Amino acid sequence: MALLPVAEALERLLEDAAPLQAECVALMDAADRVLAEPLLALRTQPPFNASAMDGYAVRAEDVASVPARLSVIGMAPAGRGFAGTVGRAQAVRIFTGAPLPAGADTIVIQENARDLGGGSVEVTASTVEGRNIRRLGLDFSKGDVLLEKGRPLDPAALSLAASANHPQVSVVKRPLIAIIATGDELLPPGSDLGPDQIISSNAYGVAAAARSVGASALDLGIAPDRKEAIATLVKQAVDAGADVIVTLGGASVGDHDLVHDVLTGEGMTLDFWKIAMRPGKPLMFGRLGDTRCIGLPGNPVASLVCTQLFLKPLLARLGGRAFRQDMRQARLGATMPANDLRQDYVRAVVKEEAGTPLATPFGVQDSSMLKMLADANGLIVREPFAPPAATGAACSVLMLR
């Protein structure tokens, strides 16, 4: 199978990806979920003309000249309005959020009034009609579209939904990925390693990346290099309702790279295998019924670079989220040799120098070196067959953080 260009691979991976079905969740559990439909106001806010300040509800004409002495005929705390009508030279003691009493048309703030005792108040500063009043429907009216479909429910959106009287909301189902690591050499962190074993690290970064775009991650652990062991975990993933099965390692061409055979044996239709990129050439993608299968390379850096380029956009699309890679223009901080037929993603440190982003590649780019990836904040993207590049030349950088 010929090497597939990165852009074509991504297009094929995303071509029929659409947001998953909707589900209703309680508003308290809806943080960072994505609306599956527009959110309409179920009420008007404020539902009445309300006082915006603590003070006195009065008629503006009675306080046009100050000082003005008024009779206090009642009180209006929030949640318990005054039932009477404010007449000439009268006032109602009022608090923030309380309904404006009938007859009143303005609020004198309490700093501009002096309680004289005996049911009288002296207004010391005049005010105009409509001052310190929140009008009916100032924020929104019943039936208004408050939030559009596809809006992630951040704190402000959640509070808005609550104020519109929604106890629950319709959101896009979270995509679920099931992660299967493969390899006799792998043990989980904290293990006592034998002389030929290493720690399985990829699942942790892949799961974190999935969660960063709103997906849920199910770690099914490590399968040894036996077809029946891998098949058992694949069946567990399908039974768990995984939208995407992510395998780590075992998808290349070696005698012990068994993932492709197992997945096709379970019914997967292979879409593509092997990408014209470095690191990440042995990426695999196919479909097992309604479940998408992505075989990530076993090398940690390649696995995480492919996760950034392919898995995150797919999960964002399934979850109804907008996703855009953070691509920037920079200058090279070191010379770079000519590139071959594969698109190269070179770990680099990007920093501002004299107002210009400078991207300096690390000298060694082995795809097993995780510390270098952790130290990098960007990937210099070099197109296939790019000529040598001198220090200071323009380059494109995919920012990682």
PDB file of C-alpha atoms in Angstrom, residues 7-229:
ATOM      1  CA  ALA A   7      -3.856  15.948   4.166  1.00  0.00           C
ATOM      2  CA  GLU A   8      -5.566  13.150   2.227  1.00  0.00           C
ATOM      3  CA  ALA A   9      -5.427  10.816   5.221  1.00  0.00           C
ATOM      4  CA  LEU A  10      -7.069  13.427   7.437  1.00  0.00           C
ATOM      5  CA  GLU A  11      -9.737  14.137   4.813  1.00  0.00           C
ATOM      6  CA  ARG A  12     -10.604  10.443   4.555  1.00  0.00           C
ATOM      7  CA  LEU A  13     -10.654  10.024   8.309  1.00  0.00           C
ATOM      8  CA  LEU A  14     -13.082  12.934   8.745  1.00  0.00           C
ATOM      9  CA  GLU A  15     -15.183  12.628   5.588  1.00  0.00           C
ATOM     10  CA  ASP A  16     -18.249  10.976   7.178  1.00  0.00           C
ATOM     11  CA  ALA A  17     -17.644  11.989  10.792  1.00  0.00           C
ATOM     12  CA  ALA A  18     -20.659  13.810  12.216  1.00  0.00           C
ATOM     13  CA  PRO A  19     -21.722  14.724  15.750  1.00  0.00           C
ATOM     14  CA  LEU A  20     -23.027  11.771  17.720  1.00  0.00           C
ATOM     15  CA  GLN A  21     -26.639  11.542  18.858  1.00  0.00           C
ATOM     16  CA  ALA A  22     -28.063  13.862  21.507  1.00  0.00           C
ATOM     17  CA  GLU A  23     -28.737  13.037  25.126  1.00  0.00           C
ATOM     18  CA  CYS A  24     -30.350  15.005  27.956  1.00  0.00           C
ATOM     19  CA  VAL A  25     -28.249  15.677  31.029  1.00  0.00           C
ATOM     20  CA  ALA A  26     -28.906  17.582  34.229  1.00  0.00           C
ATOM     21  CA  LEU A  27     -27.618  21.139  34.071  1.00  0.00           C
ATOM     22  CA  MET A  28     -25.264  20.533  37.021  1.00  0.00           C
ATOM     23  CA  ASP A  29     -23.624  17.740  35.002  1.00  0.00           C
ATOM     24  CA  ALA A  30     -23.445  19.649  31.716  1.00  0.00           C
ATOM     25  CA  ALA A  31     -20.207  21.606  32.187  1.00  0.00           C
ATOM     26  CA  ASP A  32     -18.181  21.709  28.945  1.00  0.00           C
ATOM     27  CA  ARG A  33     -20.758  19.620  27.089  1.00  0.00           C
ATOM     28  CA  VAL A  34     -21.824  20.751  23.607  1.00  0.00           C
ATOM     29  CA  LEU A  35     -25.398  21.808  22.866  1.00  0.00           C
ATOM     30  CA  ALA A  36     -27.135  19.492  20.408  1.00  0.00           C
ATOM     31  CA  GLU A  37     -29.818  22.070  19.594  1.00  0.00           C
ATOM     32  CA  PRO A  38     -30.418  25.795  20.127  1.00  0.00           C
ATOM     33  CA  LEU A  39     -31.336  26.761  23.686  1.00  0.00           C
ATOM     34  CA  LEU A  40     -34.485  28.895  23.904  1.00  0.00           C
ATOM     35  CA  ALA A  41     -35.551  31.049  26.840  1.00  0.00           C
ATOM     36  CA  LEU A  42     -38.415  29.507  28.778  1.00  0.00           C
ATOM     37  CA  ARG A  43     -39.085  32.779  30.604  1.00  0.00           C
ATOM     38  CA  THR A  44     -38.433  36.509  30.427  1.00  0.00           C
ATOM     39  CA  GLN A  45     -35.580  38.002  32.463  1.00  0.00           C
ATOM     40  CA  PRO A  46     -36.138  40.181  34.404  1.00  0.00           C
ATOM     41  CA  PRO A  47     -39.782  39.072  34.635  1.00  0.00           C
ATOM     42  CA  PHE A  48     -40.751  42.550  35.865  1.00  0.00           C
ATOM     43  CA  ASN A  49     -39.309  46.040  36.205  1.00  0.00           C
ATOM     44  CA  ALA A  50     -36.827  45.556  39.041  1.00  0.00           C
ATOM     45  CA  SER A  51     -34.755  47.746  41.279  1.00  0.00           C
ATOM     46  CA  ALA A  52     -31.049  47.675  40.468  1.00  0.00           C
ATOM     47  CA  MET A  53     -30.049  49.207  43.808  1.00  0.00           C
ATOM     48  CA  ASP A  54     -30.982  49.380  47.460  1.00  0.00           C
ATOM     49  CA  GLY A  55     -32.827  52.607  48.180  1.00  0.00           C
ATOM     50  CA  TYR A  56     -36.289  54.099  47.744  1.00  0.00           C
ATOM     51  CA  ALA A  57     -38.832  53.757  44.952  1.00  0.00           C
ATOM     52  CA  VAL A  58     -40.290  57.196  44.229  1.00  0.00           C
ATOM     53  CA  ARG A  59     -41.810  59.394  41.542  1.00  0.00           C
ATOM     54  CA  ALA A  60     -39.137  61.447  39.742  1.00  0.00           C
ATOM     55  CA  GLU A  61     -41.297  64.602  39.861  1.00  0.00           C
ATOM     56  CA  ASP A  62     -41.352  64.428  43.684  1.00  0.00           C
ATOM     57  CA  VAL A  63     -37.543  64.595  43.898  1.00  0.00           C
ATOM     58  CA  ALA A  64     -36.848  67.057  41.094  1.00  0.00           C
ATOM     59  CA  SER A  65     -36.031  69.663  43.769  1.00  0.00           C
ATOM     60  CA  VAL A  66     -34.023  68.642  46.823  1.00  0.00           C
ATOM     61  CA  PRO A  67     -34.018  68.245  49.695  1.00  0.00           C
ATOM     62  CA  ALA A  68     -37.411  66.545  49.380  1.00  0.00           C
ATOM     63  CA  ARG A  69     -39.295  64.997  52.289  1.00  0.00           C
ATOM     64  CA  LEU A  70     -41.363  61.898  51.491  1.00  0.00           C
ATOM     65  CA  SER A  71     -43.615  59.571  53.468  1.00  0.00           C
ATOM     66  CA  VAL A  72     -42.451  55.945  53.534  1.00  0.00           C
ATOM     67  CA  ILE A  73     -45.540  53.809  52.966  1.00  0.00           C
ATOM     68  CA  GLY A  74     -43.995  50.340  52.846  1.00  0.00           C
ATOM     69  CA  MET A  75     -41.103  48.062  52.061  1.00  0.00           C
ATOM     70  CA  ALA A  76     -40.203  45.891  49.040  1.00  0.00           C
ATOM     71  CA  PRO A  77     -37.499  43.279  49.724  1.00  0.00           C
ATOM     72  CA  ALA A  78     -36.355  40.925  46.926  1.00  0.00           C
ATOM     73  CA  GLY A  79     -38.915  38.174  46.453  1.00  0.00           C
ATOM     74  CA  ARG A  80     -41.708  40.104  48.144  1.00  0.00           C
ATOM     75  CA  GLY A  81     -42.970  43.112  46.243  1.00  0.00           C
ATOM     76  CA  PHE A  82     -45.027  46.010  47.585  1.00  0.00           C
ATOM     77  CA  ALA A  83     -48.687  45.541  46.702  1.00  0.00           C
ATOM     78  CA  GLY A  84     -49.795  49.161  46.931  1.00  0.00           C
ATOM     79  CA  THR A  85     -49.282  52.210  44.721  1.00  0.00           C
ATOM     80  CA  VAL A  86     -46.781  55.016  45.248  1.00  0.00           C
ATOM     81  CA  GLY A  87     -48.562  58.373  45.206  1.00  0.00           C
ATOM     82  CA  ARG A  88     -47.528  61.988  45.439  1.00  0.00           C
ATOM     83  CA  ALA A  89     -44.724  62.655  47.982  1.00  0.00           C
ATOM     84  CA  GLN A  90     -44.559  58.982  48.887  1.00  0.00           C
ATOM     85  CA  ALA A  91     -41.748  56.409  48.830  1.00  0.00           C
ATOM     86  CA  VAL A  92     -41.277  52.667  49.309  1.00  0.00           C
ATOM     87  CA  ARG A  93     -38.098  51.301  50.891  1.00  0.00           C
ATOM     88  CA  ILE A  94     -36.793  48.898  48.224  1.00  0.00           C
ATOM     89  CA  PHE A  95     -33.935  46.428  47.833  1.00  0.00           C
ATOM     90  CA  THR A  96     -31.998  45.147  44.833  1.00  0.00           C
ATOM     91  CA  GLY A  97     -34.030  42.723  42.731  1.00  0.00           C
ATOM     92  CA  ALA A  98     -37.431  43.682  44.112  1.00  0.00           C
ATOM     93  CA  PRO A  99     -40.254  44.617  41.694  1.00  0.00           C
ATOM     94  CA  LEU A 100     -40.764  48.311  41.087  1.00  0.00           C
ATOM     95  CA  PRO A 101     -44.010  49.287  42.866  1.00  0.00           C
ATOM     96  CA  ALA A 102     -46.893  50.690  40.860  1.00  0.00           C
ATOM     97  CA  GLY A 103     -46.757  54.480  40.614  1.00  0.00           C
ATOM     98  CA  ALA A 104     -42.972  54.711  41.118  1.00  0.00           C
ATOM     99  CA  ASP A 105     -40.766  55.485  38.128  1.00  0.00           C
ATOM    100  CA  THR A 106     -37.265  55.805  39.594  1.00  0.00           C
ATOM    101  CA  ILE A 107     -35.032  54.632  42.421  1.00  0.00           C
ATOM    102  CA  VAL A 108     -33.188  56.929  44.816  1.00  0.00           C
ATOM    103  CA  ILE A 109     -30.119  55.058  46.066  1.00  0.00           C
ATOM    104  CA  GLN A 110     -29.888  54.821  49.822  1.00  0.00           C
ATOM    105  CA  GLU A 111     -26.688  56.909  49.891  1.00  0.00           C
ATOM    106  CA  ASN A 112     -28.802  59.861  48.667  1.00  0.00           C
ATOM    107  CA  ALA A 113     -31.514  59.498  51.314  1.00  0.00           C
ATOM    108  CA  ARG A 114     -31.648  60.118  55.057  1.00  0.00           C
ATOM    109  CA  ASP A 115     -34.094  58.299  57.327  1.00  0.00           C
ATOM    110  CA  LEU A 116     -35.839  60.946  59.439  1.00  0.00           C
ATOM    111  CA  GLY A 117     -37.694  58.419  61.558  1.00  0.00           C
ATOM    112  CA  GLY A 118     -41.418  58.364  62.085  1.00  0.00           C
ATOM    113  CA  GLY A 119     -42.052  57.037  58.561  1.00  0.00           C
ATOM    114  CA  SER A 120     -40.327  59.869  56.700  1.00  0.00           C
ATOM    115  CA  VAL A 121     -37.251  60.066  54.505  1.00  0.00           C
ATOM    116  CA  GLU A 122     -35.325  63.034  53.147  1.00  0.00           C
ATOM    117  CA  VAL A 123     -33.956  62.749  49.599  1.00  0.00           C
ATOM    118  CA  THR A 124     -30.747  64.763  49.281  1.00  0.00           C
ATOM    119  CA  ALA A 125     -29.979  64.313  45.573  1.00  0.00           C
ATOM    120  CA  SER A 126     -32.420  64.438  42.693  1.00  0.00           C
ATOM    121  CA  THR A 127     -32.802  61.615  40.183  1.00  0.00           C
ATOM    122  CA  VAL A 128     -34.471  61.250  36.800  1.00  0.00           C
ATOM    123  CA  GLU A 129     -37.201  58.906  35.626  1.00  0.00           C
ATOM    124  CA  GLY A 130     -35.985  55.375  34.942  1.00  0.00           C
ATOM    125  CA  ARG A 131     -32.765  55.610  36.965  1.00  0.00           C
ATOM    126  CA  ASN A 132     -31.532  52.406  38.671  1.00  0.00           C
ATOM    127  CA  ILE A 133     -34.326  50.264  37.161  1.00  0.00           C
ATOM    128  CA  ARG A 134     -33.813  47.018  35.240  1.00  0.00           C
ATOM    129  CA  ARG A 135     -36.632  46.933  32.734  1.00  0.00           C
ATOM    130  CA  LEU A 136     -38.786  43.895  32.006  1.00  0.00           C
ATOM    131  CA  GLY A 137     -36.952  41.676  29.486  1.00  0.00           C
ATOM    132  CA  LEU A 138     -33.704  43.660  29.698  1.00  0.00           C
ATOM    133  CA  ASP A 139     -31.646  40.442  29.511  1.00  0.00           C
ATOM    134  CA  PHE A 140     -33.892  38.241  27.358  1.00  0.00           C
ATOM    135  CA  SER A 141     -37.507  37.448  26.550  1.00  0.00           C
ATOM    136  CA  LYS A 142     -39.355  34.146  26.463  1.00  0.00           C
ATOM    137  CA  GLY A 143     -38.688  32.356  23.168  1.00  0.00           C
ATOM    138  CA  ASP A 144     -35.371  34.089  22.441  1.00  0.00           C
ATOM    139  CA  VAL A 145     -32.529  31.910  21.152  1.00  0.00           C
ATOM    140  CA  LEU A 146     -30.006  32.256  23.935  1.00  0.00           C
ATOM    141  CA  LEU A 147     -27.324  29.786  22.820  1.00  0.00           C
ATOM    142  CA  GLU A 148     -26.710  28.286  19.402  1.00  0.00           C
ATOM    143  CA  LYS A 149     -26.341  24.617  18.577  1.00  0.00           C
ATOM    144  CA  GLY A 150     -22.720  23.556  18.989  1.00  0.00           C
ATOM    145  CA  ARG A 151     -21.966  25.945  21.857  1.00  0.00           C
ATOM    146  CA  PRO A 152     -19.805  24.411  24.578  1.00  0.00           C
ATOM    147  CA  LEU A 153     -21.401  25.004  27.961  1.00  0.00           C
ATOM    148  CA  ASP A 154     -18.900  27.177  29.784  1.00  0.00           C
ATOM    149  CA  PRO A 155     -19.711  28.766  33.177  1.00  0.00           C
ATOM    150  CA  ALA A 156     -21.514  31.763  31.675  1.00  0.00           C
ATOM    151  CA  ALA A 157     -23.565  29.583  29.320  1.00  0.00           C
ATOM    152  CA  LEU A 158     -24.544  27.239  32.163  1.00  0.00           C
ATOM    153  CA  SER A 159     -25.702  30.135  34.318  1.00  0.00           C
ATOM    154  CA  LEU A 160     -27.653  31.575  31.391  1.00  0.00           C
ATOM    155  CA  ALA A 161     -29.382  28.230  30.812  1.00  0.00           C
ATOM    156  CA  ALA A 162     -30.295  28.068  34.482  1.00  0.00           C
ATOM    157  CA  SER A 163     -31.686  31.615  34.506  1.00  0.00           C
ATOM    158  CA  ALA A 164     -33.813  30.682  31.488  1.00  0.00           C
ATOM    159  CA  ASN A 165     -35.340  27.907  33.646  1.00  0.00           C
ATOM    160  CA  HIS A 166     -33.700  24.870  32.047  1.00  0.00           C
ATOM    161  CA  PRO A 167     -33.120  22.084  34.597  1.00  0.00           C
ATOM    162  CA  GLN A 168     -31.542  19.939  31.882  1.00  0.00           C
ATOM    163  CA  VAL A 169     -30.133  20.432  28.405  1.00  0.00           C
ATOM    164  CA  SER A 170     -29.806  18.442  25.192  1.00  0.00           C
ATOM    165  CA  VAL A 171     -26.124  17.846  24.469  1.00  0.00           C
ATOM    166  CA  VAL A 172     -24.039  15.819  22.036  1.00  0.00           C
ATOM    167  CA  LYS A 173     -23.008  12.449  23.436  1.00  0.00           C
ATOM    168  CA  ARG A 174     -19.381  12.364  24.533  1.00  0.00           C
ATOM    169  CA  PRO A 175     -17.295  10.249  22.145  1.00  0.00           C
ATOM    170  CA  LEU A 176     -15.856   7.210  23.910  1.00  0.00           C
ATOM    171  CA  ILE A 177     -12.457   5.887  22.940  1.00  0.00           C
ATOM    172  CA  ALA A 178     -11.207   2.491  24.069  1.00  0.00           C
ATOM    173  CA  ILE A 179      -7.423   2.307  24.296  1.00  0.00           C
ATOM    174  CA  ILE A 180      -5.590  -0.996  23.801  1.00  0.00           C
ATOM    175  CA  ALA A 181      -1.829  -1.154  24.192  1.00  0.00           C
ATOM    176  CA  THR A 182      -0.069  -4.172  22.674  1.00  0.00           C
ATOM    177  CA  GLY A 183       3.294  -5.791  23.259  1.00  0.00           C
ATOM    178  CA  ASP A 184       4.979  -8.483  25.357  1.00  0.00           C
ATOM    179  CA  GLU A 185       7.573  -5.939  26.395  1.00  0.00           C
ATOM    180  CA  LEU A 186       5.102  -3.560  28.078  1.00  0.00           C
ATOM    181  CA  LEU A 187       4.259  -3.256  31.754  1.00  0.00           C
ATOM    182  CA  PRO A 188       2.242  -0.507  33.520  1.00  0.00           C
ATOM    183  CA  PRO A 189       3.942   2.250  35.524  1.00  0.00           C
ATOM    184  CA  GLY A 190       5.063   1.109  38.957  1.00  0.00           C
ATOM    185  CA  SER A 191       6.026  -2.385  37.780  1.00  0.00           C
ATOM    186  CA  ASP A 192       9.258  -4.206  38.500  1.00  0.00           C
ATOM    187  CA  LEU A 193      10.740  -4.509  35.029  1.00  0.00           C
ATOM    188  CA  GLY A 194      12.515  -7.491  33.639  1.00  0.00           C
ATOM    189  CA  PRO A 195      15.680  -7.021  31.590  1.00  0.00           C
ATOM    190  CA  ASP A 196      13.747  -6.923  28.285  1.00  0.00           C
ATOM    191  CA  GLN A 197      10.740  -4.870  29.347  1.00  0.00           C
ATOM    192  CA  ILE A 198       9.718  -1.202  29.231  1.00  0.00           C
ATOM    193  CA  ILE A 199       6.941   0.925  30.690  1.00  0.00           C
ATOM    194  CA  SER A 200       3.726   1.389  28.697  1.00  0.00           C
ATOM    195  CA  SER A 201       3.384   5.177  28.504  1.00  0.00           C
ATOM    196  CA  ASN A 202       1.381   6.031  25.391  1.00  0.00           C
ATOM    197  CA  ALA A 203      -2.105   5.410  26.803  1.00  0.00           C
ATOM    198  CA  TYR A 204      -1.775   8.223  29.329  1.00  0.00           C
ATOM    199  CA  GLY A 205      -0.995  10.909  26.768  1.00  0.00           C
ATOM    200  CA  VAL A 206      -3.601   9.634  24.315  1.00  0.00           C
ATOM    201  CA  ALA A 207      -6.311   9.570  27.008  1.00  0.00           C
ATOM    202  CA  ALA A 208      -5.414  13.107  28.123  1.00  0.00           C
ATOM    203  CA  ALA A 209      -5.543  14.364  24.536  1.00  0.00           C
ATOM    204  CA  ALA A 210      -8.955  12.734  24.048  1.00  0.00           C
ATOM    205  CA  ARG A 211     -10.325  14.353  27.196  1.00  0.00           C
ATOM    206  CA  SER A 212      -8.972  17.737  26.099  1.00  0.00           C
ATOM    207  CA  VAL A 213     -11.503  17.720  23.231  1.00  0.00           C
ATOM    208  CA  GLY A 214     -14.399  16.494  25.346  1.00  0.00           C
ATOM    209  CA  ALA A 215     -14.157  12.728  24.814  1.00  0.00           C
ATOM    210  CA  SER A 216     -14.170   9.983  27.431  1.00  0.00           C
ATOM    211  CA  ALA A 217     -11.366   7.429  27.536  1.00  0.00           C
ATOM    212  CA  LEU A 218     -11.528   3.772  28.560  1.00  0.00           C
ATOM    213  CA  ASP A 219      -8.124   2.174  29.130  1.00  0.00           C
ATOM    214  CA  LEU A 220      -8.413  -1.558  28.476  1.00  0.00           C
ATOM    215  CA  GLY A 221      -4.840  -2.232  29.449  1.00  0.00           C
ATOM    216  CA  ILE A 222      -2.057  -4.153  27.709  1.00  0.00           C
ATOM    217  CA  ALA A 223      -2.540  -7.121  25.396  1.00  0.00           C
ATOM    218  CA  PRO A 224       0.414  -9.466  24.914  1.00  0.00           C
ATOM    219  CA  ASP A 225       1.494 -10.330  21.403  1.00  0.00           C
ATOM    220  CA  ARG A 226      -1.128 -13.007  20.875  1.00  0.00           C
ATOM    221  CA  LYS A 227      -4.028 -12.640  18.476  1.00  0.00           C
ATOM    222  CA  GLU A 228      -6.565 -14.080  20.908  1.00  0.00           C
ATOM    223  CA  ALA A 229      -5.514 -11.626  23.652  1.00  0.00           C
TER     224      ALA A 229
END
